[in-house]
C-alpha atoms as one frame of an Amber mdcrd trajectory, in Angstrom:
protein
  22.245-134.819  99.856  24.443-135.153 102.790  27.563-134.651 101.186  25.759
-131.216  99.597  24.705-130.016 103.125  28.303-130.957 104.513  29.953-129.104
 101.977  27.467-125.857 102.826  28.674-126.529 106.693  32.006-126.552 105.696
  31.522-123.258 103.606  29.830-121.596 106.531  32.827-122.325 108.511  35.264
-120.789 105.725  33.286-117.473 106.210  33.679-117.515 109.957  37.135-118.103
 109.522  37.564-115.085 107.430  35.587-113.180 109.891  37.514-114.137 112.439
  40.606-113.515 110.120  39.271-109.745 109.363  38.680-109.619 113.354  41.893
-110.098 114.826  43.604-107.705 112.053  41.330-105.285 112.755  41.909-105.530
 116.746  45.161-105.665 116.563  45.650-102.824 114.340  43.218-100.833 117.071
  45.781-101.819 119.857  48.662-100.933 118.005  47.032 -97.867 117.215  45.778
 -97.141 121.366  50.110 -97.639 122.016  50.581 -95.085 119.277  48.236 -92.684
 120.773  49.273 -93.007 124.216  52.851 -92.041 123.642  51.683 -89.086 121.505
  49.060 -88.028 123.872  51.909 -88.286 126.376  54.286 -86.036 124.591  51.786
 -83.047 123.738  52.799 -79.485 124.461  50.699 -77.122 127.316  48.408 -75.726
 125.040  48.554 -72.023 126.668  52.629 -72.091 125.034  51.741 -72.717 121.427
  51.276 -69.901 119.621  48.794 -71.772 116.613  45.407 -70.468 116.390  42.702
 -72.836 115.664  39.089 -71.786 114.154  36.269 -74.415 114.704  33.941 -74.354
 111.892  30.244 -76.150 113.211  28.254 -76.123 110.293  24.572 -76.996 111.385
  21.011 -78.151 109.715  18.288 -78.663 112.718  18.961 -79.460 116.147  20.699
 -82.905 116.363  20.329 -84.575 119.865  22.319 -83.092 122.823  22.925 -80.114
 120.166  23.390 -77.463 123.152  25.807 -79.734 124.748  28.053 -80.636 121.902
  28.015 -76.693 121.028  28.957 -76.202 124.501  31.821 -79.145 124.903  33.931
 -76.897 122.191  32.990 -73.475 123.486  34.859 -75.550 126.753  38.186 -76.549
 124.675  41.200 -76.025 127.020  43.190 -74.874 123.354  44.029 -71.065 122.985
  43.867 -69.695 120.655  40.713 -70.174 119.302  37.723 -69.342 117.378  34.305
 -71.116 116.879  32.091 -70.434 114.179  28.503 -71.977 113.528  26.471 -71.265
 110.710  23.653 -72.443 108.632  22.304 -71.862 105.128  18.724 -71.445 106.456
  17.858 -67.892 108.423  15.132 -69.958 110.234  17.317 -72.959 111.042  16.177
 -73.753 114.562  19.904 -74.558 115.264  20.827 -71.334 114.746  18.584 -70.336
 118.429  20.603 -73.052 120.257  24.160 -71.461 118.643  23.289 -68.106 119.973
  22.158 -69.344 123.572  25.416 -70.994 123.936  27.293 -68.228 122.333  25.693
 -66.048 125.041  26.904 -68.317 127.711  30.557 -67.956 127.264  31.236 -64.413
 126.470  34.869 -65.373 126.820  35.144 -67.343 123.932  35.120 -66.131 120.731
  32.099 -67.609 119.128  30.171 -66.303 116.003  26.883 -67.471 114.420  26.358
 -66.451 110.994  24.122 -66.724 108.421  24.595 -65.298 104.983  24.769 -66.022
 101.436  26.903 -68.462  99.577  27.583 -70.160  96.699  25.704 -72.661  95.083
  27.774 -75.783  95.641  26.013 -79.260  94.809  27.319 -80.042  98.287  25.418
 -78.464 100.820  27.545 -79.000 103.749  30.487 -77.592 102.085  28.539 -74.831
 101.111  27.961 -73.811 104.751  32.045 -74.403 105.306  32.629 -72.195 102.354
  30.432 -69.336 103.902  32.035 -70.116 107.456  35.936 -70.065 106.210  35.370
 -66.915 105.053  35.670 -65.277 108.700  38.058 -67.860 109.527  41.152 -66.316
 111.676  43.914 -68.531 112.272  45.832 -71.057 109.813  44.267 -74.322 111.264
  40.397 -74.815 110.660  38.820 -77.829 112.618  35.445 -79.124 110.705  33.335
 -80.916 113.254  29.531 -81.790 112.747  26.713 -80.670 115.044  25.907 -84.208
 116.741  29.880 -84.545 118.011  30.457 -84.564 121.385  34.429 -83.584 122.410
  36.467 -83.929 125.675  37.850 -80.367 127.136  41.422 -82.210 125.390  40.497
 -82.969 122.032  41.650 -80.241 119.892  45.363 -80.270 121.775  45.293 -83.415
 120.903  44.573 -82.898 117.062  46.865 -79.945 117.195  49.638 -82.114 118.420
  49.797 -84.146 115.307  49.278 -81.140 113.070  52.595 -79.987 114.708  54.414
 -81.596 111.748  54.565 -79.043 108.722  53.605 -81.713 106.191  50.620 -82.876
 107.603  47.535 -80.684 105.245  45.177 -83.179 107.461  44.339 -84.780 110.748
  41.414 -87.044 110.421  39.134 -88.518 113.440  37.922 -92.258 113.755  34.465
 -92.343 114.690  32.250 -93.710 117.438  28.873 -94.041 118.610  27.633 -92.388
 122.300  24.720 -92.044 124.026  22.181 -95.323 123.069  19.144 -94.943 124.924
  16.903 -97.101 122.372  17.467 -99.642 120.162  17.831 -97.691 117.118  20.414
 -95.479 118.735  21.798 -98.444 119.673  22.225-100.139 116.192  23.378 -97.094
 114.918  26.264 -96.781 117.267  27.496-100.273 116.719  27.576 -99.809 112.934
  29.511 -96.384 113.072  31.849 -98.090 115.625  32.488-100.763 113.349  32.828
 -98.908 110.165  34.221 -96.046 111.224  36.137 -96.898 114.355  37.801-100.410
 113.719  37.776-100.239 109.767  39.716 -97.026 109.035  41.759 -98.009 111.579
  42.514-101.414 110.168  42.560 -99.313 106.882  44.979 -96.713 107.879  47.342
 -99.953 109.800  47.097-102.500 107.632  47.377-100.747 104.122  48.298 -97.313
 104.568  44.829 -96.313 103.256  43.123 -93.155 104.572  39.511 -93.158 104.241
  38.719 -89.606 105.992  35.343 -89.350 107.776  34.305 -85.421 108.077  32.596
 -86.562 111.592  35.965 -84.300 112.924  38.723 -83.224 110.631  41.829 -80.826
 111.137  43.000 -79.039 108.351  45.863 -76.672 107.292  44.672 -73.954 105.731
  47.607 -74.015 103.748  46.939 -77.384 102.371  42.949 -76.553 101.504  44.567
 -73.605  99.375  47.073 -75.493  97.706  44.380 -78.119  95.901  42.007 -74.809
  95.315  39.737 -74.817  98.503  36.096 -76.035  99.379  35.156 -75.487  95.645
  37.405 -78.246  94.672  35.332 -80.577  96.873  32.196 -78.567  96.383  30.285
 -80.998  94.044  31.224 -84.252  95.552  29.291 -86.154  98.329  31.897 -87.667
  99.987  33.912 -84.197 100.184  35.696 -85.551 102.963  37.989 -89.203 101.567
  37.692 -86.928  97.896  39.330 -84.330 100.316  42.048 -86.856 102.178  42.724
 -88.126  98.599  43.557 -84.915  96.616  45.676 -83.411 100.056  47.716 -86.981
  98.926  48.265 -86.144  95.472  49.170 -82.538  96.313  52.126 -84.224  98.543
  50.517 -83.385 101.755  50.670 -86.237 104.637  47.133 -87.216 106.349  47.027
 -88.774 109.406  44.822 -90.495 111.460  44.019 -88.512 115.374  44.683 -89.883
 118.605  41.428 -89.321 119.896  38.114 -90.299 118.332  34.957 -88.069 117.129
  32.381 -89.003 120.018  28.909 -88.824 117.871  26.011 -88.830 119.665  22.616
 -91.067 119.376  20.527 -91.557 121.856  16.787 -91.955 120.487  17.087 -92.954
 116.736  14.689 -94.236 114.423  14.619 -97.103 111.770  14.044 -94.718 109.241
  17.313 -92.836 110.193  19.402 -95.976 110.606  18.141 -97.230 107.071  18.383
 -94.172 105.220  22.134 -93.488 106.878  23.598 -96.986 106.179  22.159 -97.094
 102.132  23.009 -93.754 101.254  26.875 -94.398 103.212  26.916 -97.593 100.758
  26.168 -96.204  97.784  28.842 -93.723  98.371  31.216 -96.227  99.202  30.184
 -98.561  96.451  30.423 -95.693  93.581  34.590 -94.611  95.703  35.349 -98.194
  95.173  33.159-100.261  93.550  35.958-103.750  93.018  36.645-103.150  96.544
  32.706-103.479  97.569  32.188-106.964  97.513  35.073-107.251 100.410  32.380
-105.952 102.977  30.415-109.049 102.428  32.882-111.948 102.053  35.083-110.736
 105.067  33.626-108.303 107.231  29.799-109.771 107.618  29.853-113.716 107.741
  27.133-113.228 110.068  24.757-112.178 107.177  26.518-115.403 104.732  25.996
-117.994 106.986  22.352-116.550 108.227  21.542-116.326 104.019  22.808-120.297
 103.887  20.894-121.445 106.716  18.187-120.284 105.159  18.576-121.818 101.770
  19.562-125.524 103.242  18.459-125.362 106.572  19.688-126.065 110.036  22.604
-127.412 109.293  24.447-124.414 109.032  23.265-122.952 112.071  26.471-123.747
 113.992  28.204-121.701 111.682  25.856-119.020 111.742  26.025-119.070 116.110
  29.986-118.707 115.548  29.840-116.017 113.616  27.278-114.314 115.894  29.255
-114.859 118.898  32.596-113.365 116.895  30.667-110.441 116.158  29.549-109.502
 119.703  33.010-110.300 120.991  34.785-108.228 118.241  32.159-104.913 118.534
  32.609-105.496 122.411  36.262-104.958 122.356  35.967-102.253 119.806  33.533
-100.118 122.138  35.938-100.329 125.326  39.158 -99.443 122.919  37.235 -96.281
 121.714  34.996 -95.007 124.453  35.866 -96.631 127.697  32.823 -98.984 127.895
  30.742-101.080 125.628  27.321-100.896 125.502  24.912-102.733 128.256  24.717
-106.639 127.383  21.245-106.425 125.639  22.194-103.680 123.032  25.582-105.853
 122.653  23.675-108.974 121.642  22.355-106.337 118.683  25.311-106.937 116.988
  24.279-109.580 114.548  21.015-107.756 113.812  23.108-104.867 112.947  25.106
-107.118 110.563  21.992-108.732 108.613  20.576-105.169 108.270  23.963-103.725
 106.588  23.909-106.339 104.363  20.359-105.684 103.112  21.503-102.017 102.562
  24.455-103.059 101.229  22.146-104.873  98.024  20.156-101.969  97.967  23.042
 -99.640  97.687  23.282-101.141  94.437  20.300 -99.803  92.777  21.008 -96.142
  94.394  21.111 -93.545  91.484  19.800 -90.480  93.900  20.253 -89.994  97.354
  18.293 -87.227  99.582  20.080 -84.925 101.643  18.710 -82.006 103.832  15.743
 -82.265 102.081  17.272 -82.103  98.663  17.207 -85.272  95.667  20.972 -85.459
  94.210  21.517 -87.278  91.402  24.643 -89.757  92.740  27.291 -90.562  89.911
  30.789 -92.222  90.242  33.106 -90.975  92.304  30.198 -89.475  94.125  29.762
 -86.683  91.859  26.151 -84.838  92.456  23.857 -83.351  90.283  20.640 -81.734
  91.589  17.243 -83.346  90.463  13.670 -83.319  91.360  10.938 -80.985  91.972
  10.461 -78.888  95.058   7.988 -81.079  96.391   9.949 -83.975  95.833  12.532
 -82.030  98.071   9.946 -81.640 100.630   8.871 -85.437 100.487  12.486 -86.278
 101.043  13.358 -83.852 103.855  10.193 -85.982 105.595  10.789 -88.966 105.034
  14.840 -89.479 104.759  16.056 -87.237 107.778  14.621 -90.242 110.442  11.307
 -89.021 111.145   8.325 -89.543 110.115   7.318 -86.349 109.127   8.064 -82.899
 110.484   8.719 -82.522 113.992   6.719 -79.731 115.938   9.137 -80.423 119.108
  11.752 -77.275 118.958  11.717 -77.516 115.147  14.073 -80.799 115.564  14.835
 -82.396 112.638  17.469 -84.795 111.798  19.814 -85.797 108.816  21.419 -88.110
 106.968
């Protein structure tokens, strides 16, 4: 019996090792990445001299957190020239009020709500893109959803890398801003880890781009060459299906020097849950031999915590190490990305975030629909949709899915997935 539980410690120690292992790759892939983006930040061009138009395309579905002020930190984007266009697929979208009260504030820039028919993609978000592109101006569209956040610099920075005729795409890392409640707070550590250190690590260590549609910059150019939004149109993750088919069309993709600041400040467990199973599945049915990697080498916190409760105490040394490596790592990965982690008792969340991405994680494995903006899709491989279920099903979904409890009488905010 000894020998048995020995063998368990020593097993809990192999994970933290290849935690650790995973860690410092990751890290030093981020600070290799910071130098990188320092000398290119360093060498951009005054934005007033460069004669490429960009269009910002905001498409929006209810009023995110902060929604006025992340309209409003574009409208203030030190690149000319540009255009900003926000849109929705809903008349009565209550998003649409906030677009047109910030639209009113800066009569300067040229900013356009609109609202009008479209296609009937499987995809609704590229639905709303497809409507937006079509009074699209200049050759460079930026996609950026409603709960991002940007500094006055962001888009010259973006633009900077698109300088280079061959990039089709520049592609943001993510992070989480704003935590005000626990929630929030889990949900910006996972999107910082995910997002933030593993495409990084991903982009570093393999060459691998896994595009996140949090901010994107594309070449209108490219988008035509692989047949526009309609080749992306019934796909849920439209944005890595994107990054992949610019590839195969010979296009480079590369990674920004500035991150997509994404903003949570009171979520709920509902939204965290809902988020991290339905981001899963989609990752599981991309890369399904690839899956089981999140377990074994990115969350020995959740291994060690799942053998210390199957033989006991014994592993709990392993499990504290692995806890500890986790708060240090997310820690570090916070300052690289926004300046400053999170106060010490969201920080110590860490773990908890871990052991709650590894019960969506098994879940993930079961998904075979996944709601979105109050709609059922039927989720096949490669992420292909297909729409299913009855209205009210829709209904019970766009309650229930979107992080709330049911509808919200408070400015008509809702939220998504």
């Amino acid at each position: 019996m000894t020998l048995q539980l020995i063998d368990f410690l020593g097993l809990g120690w192999c994970f933290v090792a290849g935690g650790v292992i995973y860690h410092v790759i990751a890290l030093t892939a981020m600070r290799l990445r910071a130098k990188a983006d320092r000398s290119t930040l360093a060498h951009r061009h005054d934005p007033m001299a460069e004669p490429h138009g960009v269009t910002v395309l905001k498409p929006l579905c209810g009023c995110d957190e902060e929604l006025e002020q992340n309209l409003t930190s574009f409208a203030q984007q030190s690149w000319r020239p540009m255009q900003i266009l926000l849109g929705a697929a809903d008349a009565h979208d209550p998003a649409l009020a906030v677009a047109r009260r910030v639209a009113e504030r800066f009569p300067a820039v040229d900013i356009q709500v609109i609202c009008e028919p479209t296609l009937d993609y499987a995809n609704p978000k590229v639905q709303v893109l497809e409507m937006l592109s079509r009074h699209a101006k200049y050759g460079f569209i930026m996609i950026s959803d409603s709960n991002v956040q940007a500094e006055p610099d962001d888009l010259g920075s973006l633009m900077t890398v698109a300088a280079d005729p061959n990039i089709g795409l520049v592609y943001q890392r993510v992070v989480g801003v704003g935590e005000q409640s626990v929630w929030a707070a889990l949900e910006n550590l996972k999107l910082s880890d995910f997002a933030g250190a593993g495409i990084t690590a991903l982009k570093h260590v393999i060459g691998a781009d896994a595009v996140m549609g949090k901010g994107m910059l594309l070449r209108r150019e490219a988008l035509d060459s692989i047949g526009g939004w309609p080749a992306v149109a019934d796909v849920a993750a439209e944005d890595y299906v994107l990054g992949q088919s610019l590839h195969k069309a010979g296009w480079l993709v590369e990674l920004a020097p500035v991150a997509a600041r994404t903003v949570h400040v009171r979520w709920s467990w509902s939204g965290f849950w809902n988020r991290a199973v339905r981001h899963a599945a989609l990752r599981f049915r991309l890369s399904p031999w690839t899956f089981p990697l999140e377990l074994l080498l990115i969350n020995p916190v959740s291994l060690t915590f799942a053998m210390m409760m199957c033989v006991g105490l014994s592993v709990l040394p392993a499990f504290l190490a692995a806890c500890l490596v986790r708060i240090v790592a997310d820690t570090i990965v916070l300052r690289w990305l926004r300046g400053t982690a999170m106060r010490p008792a969201f920080m110590l969340l860490a773990p908890v975030k871990d052991l709650l991405l590894a019960a969506s994680w098994f879940r993930a494995l079961f998904v075979q629909q996944i709601g979105w903006r109050g709609t059922m899709m039927r989720l096949g491989w490669g992420t292909r949709l297909s729409q299913t279920g009855s209205p009210f099903e829709r209904e019970l979904e766009h309650t229930e899915v979107h992080g709330l409890r049911g509808p919200s009488r408070q400015e008509g905010r809702t939220t998504r997935i």
